Amino acid sequence: MRTTTARAYPNIALVKYWGKRDEARILPAAGSLSMTLDAFETTTTVVPAPGRATDILELDGEVADEEATRRITAFLDHVRALAGSEQRVIVRSTNSVPTGAGLASSASGFAALATAAAAAFDLDLDDRALSRLARLGSGSACRSTVPGVAVWHAGDDETSFAEPVEAPDMRMVVVTVDPGRKAISSRTAMRLTAATSPFYDAWVTSTEQSLADMVEACEDKDFTRIGEITESHGLRMHALIQSTMPPIRFLRPQSIAIYDAVEKLRETGIEAYSTADAGPNVVVLVRPGDAEAVATALNGYGQIRIVGPGPGAQLLPEGSEVPAATEERP
Ligand code: 2P0
């Protein structure tokens, strides 16, 4: 074993993942499609800890609580099973934005951890196997091992991985309305949705159709169609989530105001399309040439950042280690 460091970026889905067919293997009820970003990255170092009986997680310079550590250990148990090892490790991870802040997602976290841990335990994984491994940590993480636009196949344990899709060059204008931690995790909210929404079955079947349409639109480089499906599918997800018992609402008045502003931009001839994940922040999909104008138009609605397609998860060279929690930070 050796100490390794990896970096991964979050992704924003254009066709959303919401619901599992298999909780233990994190198999989604339907496929999804996303763009891996070039910002908001997570960097993770895995250090072998011989003689220790438990793993340790250090998140943004602090030792993490038991719940977060348990989730990391459950994931590392998959890595240990593949490697035939019982070795415990220290995981040191930093996010370029605070954890739980909408975009510091579990996707970048588990994509970086899967990449670093696979190398630390000397596993020789191809792209598909790495994506499958990341999926076992968090579903959306399997899309963050892939650069640019990625499709995640619903599949079974063997065939549920993400892979690149040809797509036009696009930008996203991220409007952060609230950088705070979510009140309810995606995992819990998904479970409640599958258990209580009367619309769940229709969501699953219609998502397969949206995904097929989206893959075709990407291959055709048809930005308008990509945008239309993106805005529609995201709002369907929020409608679905609101239909749970008890209801969950992630969008706030400020989020809706951004949807309105984007609709107005379209009336002026600028093609822009909104989407939002399990929180109030809105991400606006645009052509590269329109990104600055849209960012300017949305100034005042929240903190604005223009992002583009980013790299897949990657190992970093020796010397890139995340510092230990007790060390002085520069
Ligand atoms: C997505 N989200 O497709 C959707 C849209 C949030 C809203 O994937 O339980 O953190 O770890 O598999 O991956 C968030 O779900 O859930 C998510 P788990 P995950 O990006």
XYZ file of C-alpha atoms and ligand atoms in Angstrom:
350
model
C 0.000 0.000 0.000
C 0.989 3.597 -0.494
C -0.224 7.114 0.230
C -2.176 8.545 -2.706
C -4.008 11.769 -3.531
C -6.777 12.322 -6.066
C -8.930 15.211 -7.222
C -12.475 15.194 -8.572
C -15.123 17.757 -9.469
C -18.872 17.794 -8.851
C -21.335 17.314 -11.667
C -24.695 18.868 -12.441
C -27.316 16.571 -13.919
C -29.295 17.603 -17.009
C -31.378 14.432 -16.614
C -31.681 13.846 -12.882
C -31.100 10.779 -10.736
C -33.779 10.510 -8.044
C -34.550 7.076 -6.641
C -32.867 3.710 -6.235
C -33.757 0.241 -7.414
C -31.215 -1.283 -5.024
C -30.120 0.611 -1.895
C -27.136 -1.590 -1.024
C -25.486 -1.558 -4.480
C -26.764 1.985 -5.245
C -28.452 0.989 -8.480
C -30.620 3.855 -9.767
C -34.253 3.389 -10.751
C -33.429 5.130 -14.070
C -30.382 6.391 -15.942
C -29.209 10.021 -15.814
C -26.881 12.444 -17.609
C -24.645 15.205 -16.250
C -21.791 17.575 -16.905
C -18.714 17.309 -14.710
C -17.615 20.834 -13.757
C -14.220 22.568 -13.813
C -14.711 24.171 -10.367
C -15.675 23.351 -6.756
C -13.251 20.429 -6.596
C -12.522 17.949 -3.813
C -8.970 16.778 -3.088
C -8.519 13.598 -1.070
C -5.479 11.818 0.341
C -5.575 8.199 1.530
C -2.854 7.258 4.032
C -2.329 3.626 5.152
C -2.762 3.312 8.931
C -1.154 0.003 9.950
C -2.179 -1.240 13.384
C -5.352 0.839 13.545
C -8.713 -0.896 14.061
C -10.810 1.900 12.508
C -10.583 4.359 9.627
C -10.246 8.069 10.314
C -11.827 10.821 8.215
C -10.497 14.367 8.311
C -12.732 16.786 6.450
C -11.564 20.329 5.695
C -8.928 20.088 8.432
C -11.120 18.629 11.159
C -11.709 15.070 12.338
C -15.197 14.122 11.098
C -18.011 12.795 13.265
C -18.944 9.118 13.606
C -21.758 9.188 11.060
C -19.576 10.625 8.288
C -16.766 8.217 9.213
C -19.130 5.218 9.113
C -20.144 6.073 5.556
C -16.477 6.280 4.512
C -15.722 2.958 6.239
C -18.676 1.275 4.494
C -17.243 2.484 1.185
C -13.664 1.492 2.051
C -14.942 -1.996 2.953
C -15.834 -2.431 -0.748
C -12.292 -1.352 -1.680
C -10.778 -3.708 0.921
C -12.928 -6.599 -0.346
C -11.673 -5.992 -3.910
C -8.067 -5.793 -2.671
C -8.301 -8.729 -0.235
C -6.999 -6.434 2.503
C -8.041 -5.470 6.017
C -5.865 -2.365 6.154
C -7.411 0.703 7.815
C -6.618 4.162 6.474
C -6.708 7.866 7.209
C -8.731 9.831 4.652
C -7.931 13.543 4.428
C -10.285 15.507 2.231
C -10.738 19.181 1.405
C -13.434 20.881 -0.592
C -12.882 24.156 -2.414
C -16.316 25.209 -1.101
C -17.784 24.259 2.301
C -19.242 20.735 2.608
C -23.027 20.507 2.291
C -23.153 23.834 0.454
C -25.142 22.623 -2.496
C -22.141 22.185 -4.746
C -19.542 20.591 -2.448
C -21.244 17.378 -3.344
C -20.867 13.762 -2.347
C -20.215 13.242 -6.072
C -16.799 14.929 -6.075
C -16.079 13.468 -2.630
C -16.623 9.822 -3.492
C -15.136 10.147 -6.990
C -11.928 11.501 -5.431
C -11.964 8.899 -2.635
C -12.598 5.997 -5.047
C -9.700 7.141 -7.242
C -7.278 7.669 -4.352
C -8.304 4.492 -2.481
C -8.140 2.271 -5.590
C -4.551 3.429 -6.138
C -3.641 3.217 -2.443
C -4.788 -0.430 -2.361
C -3.039 -1.169 -5.717
C -6.273 -2.005 -7.527
C -5.929 -1.909 -11.281
C -9.319 -0.573 -12.377
C -10.329 0.502 -15.856
C -12.607 3.541 -16.335
C -15.808 1.519 -15.990
C -14.668 -0.328 -12.886
C -13.639 2.964 -11.265
C -17.013 4.517 -12.064
C -18.790 1.443 -10.609
C -16.667 1.666 -7.471
C -17.435 5.383 -7.003
C -21.152 4.540 -7.398
C -20.970 2.399 -4.259
C -20.058 5.527 -2.272
C -22.686 7.840 -3.745
C -24.731 7.307 -6.890
C -23.901 10.601 -8.571
C -20.162 10.046 -7.879
C -20.001 7.508 -10.730
C -20.602 10.437 -13.119
C -17.769 12.518 -11.603
C -15.082 9.985 -12.524
C -15.908 10.895 -16.145
C -14.830 14.158 -17.877
C -17.403 16.475 -19.473
C -20.846 15.122 -20.252
C -21.512 11.649 -18.826
C -24.390 9.192 -19.059
C -24.958 6.855 -16.105
C -26.645 3.633 -17.221
C -29.233 2.250 -14.819
C -28.035 -1.324 -15.446
C -27.172 -3.935 -12.840
C -24.143 -4.088 -10.572
C -21.859 -4.910 -13.527
C -23.349 -2.524 -16.058
C -24.339 0.459 -13.906
C -21.493 2.879 -14.627
C -21.067 6.267 -16.279
C -19.262 6.934 -19.545
C -18.614 9.988 -21.731
C -21.168 11.243 -24.251
C -20.424 13.523 -27.189
C -22.004 16.910 -26.557
C -21.684 20.532 -27.649
C -19.450 22.865 -25.628
C -21.621 24.406 -22.894
C -21.283 26.613 -19.819
C -23.240 26.821 -16.601
C -23.922 29.980 -14.634
C -24.159 28.823 -11.033
C -26.311 31.092 -8.870
C -25.760 30.290 -5.199
C -28.799 31.510 -3.307
C -27.863 29.859 -0.012
C -24.495 28.240 0.713
C -25.843 26.565 3.911
C -26.135 22.854 4.635
C -29.293 21.126 3.423
C -32.049 20.314 5.925
C -32.522 16.813 4.494
C -30.004 14.649 2.619
C -30.693 13.554 -0.958
C -30.472 9.946 0.161
C -33.210 10.325 2.779
C -35.383 12.472 0.527
C -35.077 9.928 -2.308
C -36.174 7.143 -0.011
C -39.218 9.129 1.123
C -40.088 9.898 -2.497
C -40.054 6.258 -3.590
C -42.073 5.268 -0.533
C -44.764 7.964 -0.629
C -45.108 9.796 -3.962
C -48.048 8.658 -6.103
C -46.086 9.939 -9.124
C -42.955 7.869 -8.589
C -43.612 5.158 -11.205
C -44.392 7.773 -13.848
C -41.184 9.600 -12.910
C -39.095 6.474 -13.450
C -40.606 5.522 -16.805
C -40.626 9.104 -18.146
C -37.003 9.621 -17.078
C -35.884 6.744 -19.318
C -37.560 8.574 -22.227
C -36.016 11.935 -21.217
C -32.608 10.273 -21.087
C -32.957 8.716 -24.543
C -34.065 12.110 -25.930
C -31.192 13.879 -24.142
C -28.497 11.504 -25.414
C -29.832 12.033 -28.945
C -29.883 15.834 -28.478
C -26.277 15.748 -27.198
C -25.081 13.660 -30.141
C -26.920 16.030 -32.523
C -25.247 18.996 -30.710
C -28.760 20.451 -30.467
C -28.321 22.975 -27.648
C -31.941 24.159 -27.719
C -33.283 20.646 -27.235
C -30.687 19.916 -24.513
C -31.789 23.068 -22.678
C -35.506 22.368 -23.025
C -35.154 18.822 -21.697
C -32.889 20.055 -18.873
C -35.335 22.667 -17.583
C -38.330 20.381 -17.925
C -36.731 17.344 -16.297
C -35.374 19.317 -13.345
C -38.785 20.840 -12.647
C -40.364 17.403 -12.905
C -37.972 16.220 -10.214
C -38.953 19.104 -7.936
C -42.647 18.452 -8.604
C -42.072 14.801 -7.702
C -40.219 15.731 -4.514
C -42.997 18.117 -3.488
C -45.492 15.282 -3.889
C -44.016 13.260 -1.011
C -45.716 12.782 2.348
C -44.717 14.834 4.272
C -43.829 17.190 1.380
C -40.270 18.376 0.757
C -39.629 21.689 -0.972
C -36.115 22.617 -2.035
C -36.867 25.655 -4.237
C -37.370 29.017 -2.534
C -38.930 32.283 -3.764
C -35.444 33.440 -4.773
C -34.928 30.251 -6.818
C -38.231 30.806 -8.634
C -37.251 34.441 -9.275
C -34.171 33.147 -11.105
C -36.298 30.797 -13.221
C -38.443 33.858 -14.095
C -35.394 35.971 -14.954
C -34.044 33.196 -17.208
C -37.408 32.921 -18.968
C -37.262 36.695 -19.600
C -33.746 36.321 -21.020
C -35.093 33.761 -23.475
C -37.741 36.268 -24.593
C -34.893 38.666 -25.470
C -33.270 35.967 -27.616
C -30.602 34.660 -25.207
C -30.943 30.909 -24.882
C -30.602 29.952 -21.230
C -32.224 27.125 -19.251
C -32.519 26.636 -15.498
C -32.037 23.573 -13.349
C -31.682 22.953 -9.606
C -30.584 20.026 -7.460
C -31.716 19.115 -3.956
C -31.442 22.686 -2.702
C -32.382 26.285 -3.567
C -29.396 27.095 -5.785
C -30.051 27.454 -9.510
C -27.723 26.462 -12.337
C -28.313 28.062 -15.732
C -27.209 26.204 -18.857
C -25.946 28.461 -21.662
C -23.877 28.485 -24.826
C -20.250 29.572 -24.148
C -20.748 32.904 -25.937
C -23.738 33.839 -23.740
C -22.210 33.008 -20.347
C -20.969 36.518 -19.514
C -24.224 38.217 -20.534
C -26.304 35.764 -18.491
C -23.988 36.100 -15.484
C -24.368 39.889 -15.689
C -28.159 39.641 -16.017
C -28.376 37.410 -12.931
C -26.047 39.526 -10.834
C -27.888 40.351 -7.615
C -29.811 37.069 -7.411
C -26.993 35.307 -5.570
C -23.311 34.546 -5.792
C -22.485 33.992 -9.459
C -19.870 31.683 -10.959
C -19.426 30.634 -14.580
C -18.268 27.021 -14.943
C -17.488 24.775 -17.886
C -16.908 21.082 -18.546
C -14.184 19.701 -16.305
C -11.864 16.699 -16.116
C -12.684 13.278 -14.721
C -11.287 12.165 -11.383
C -7.510 11.953 -11.464
C -4.556 10.957 -9.317
C -2.266 13.817 -8.307
C 1.526 13.542 -8.129
C 3.367 12.854 -4.871
C 3.676 16.067 -2.886
C 0.006 17.011 -3.380
C -1.111 15.443 -0.074
C -3.877 17.127 1.895
C -2.284 18.272 5.195
C -3.147 16.426 8.422
C -5.800 17.988 10.646
C -3.276 18.794 13.371
C -0.759 20.433 11.073
C -0.532 24.200 10.768
C -2.093 25.302 7.515
C -0.117 27.767 5.399
C -28.491 14.215 -9.557
N -29.003 14.431 -7.150
O -28.787 13.551 -10.561
C -29.541 14.349 -8.472
C -30.343 15.589 -8.641
C -29.544 15.531 -6.412
C -30.600 16.096 -7.265
O -27.744 12.628 -7.366
O -27.841 8.267 -2.066
O -25.892 12.195 -3.292
O -25.467 8.930 -2.429
O -26.743 7.834 -4.271
O -25.780 10.804 -5.405
C -27.853 13.420 -5.213
O -27.854 12.088 -4.824
O -27.348 10.152 -3.543
C -28.192 13.471 -6.637
P -26.839 8.736 -3.059
P -26.576 11.324 -4.264
O -27.397 14.809 -9.467
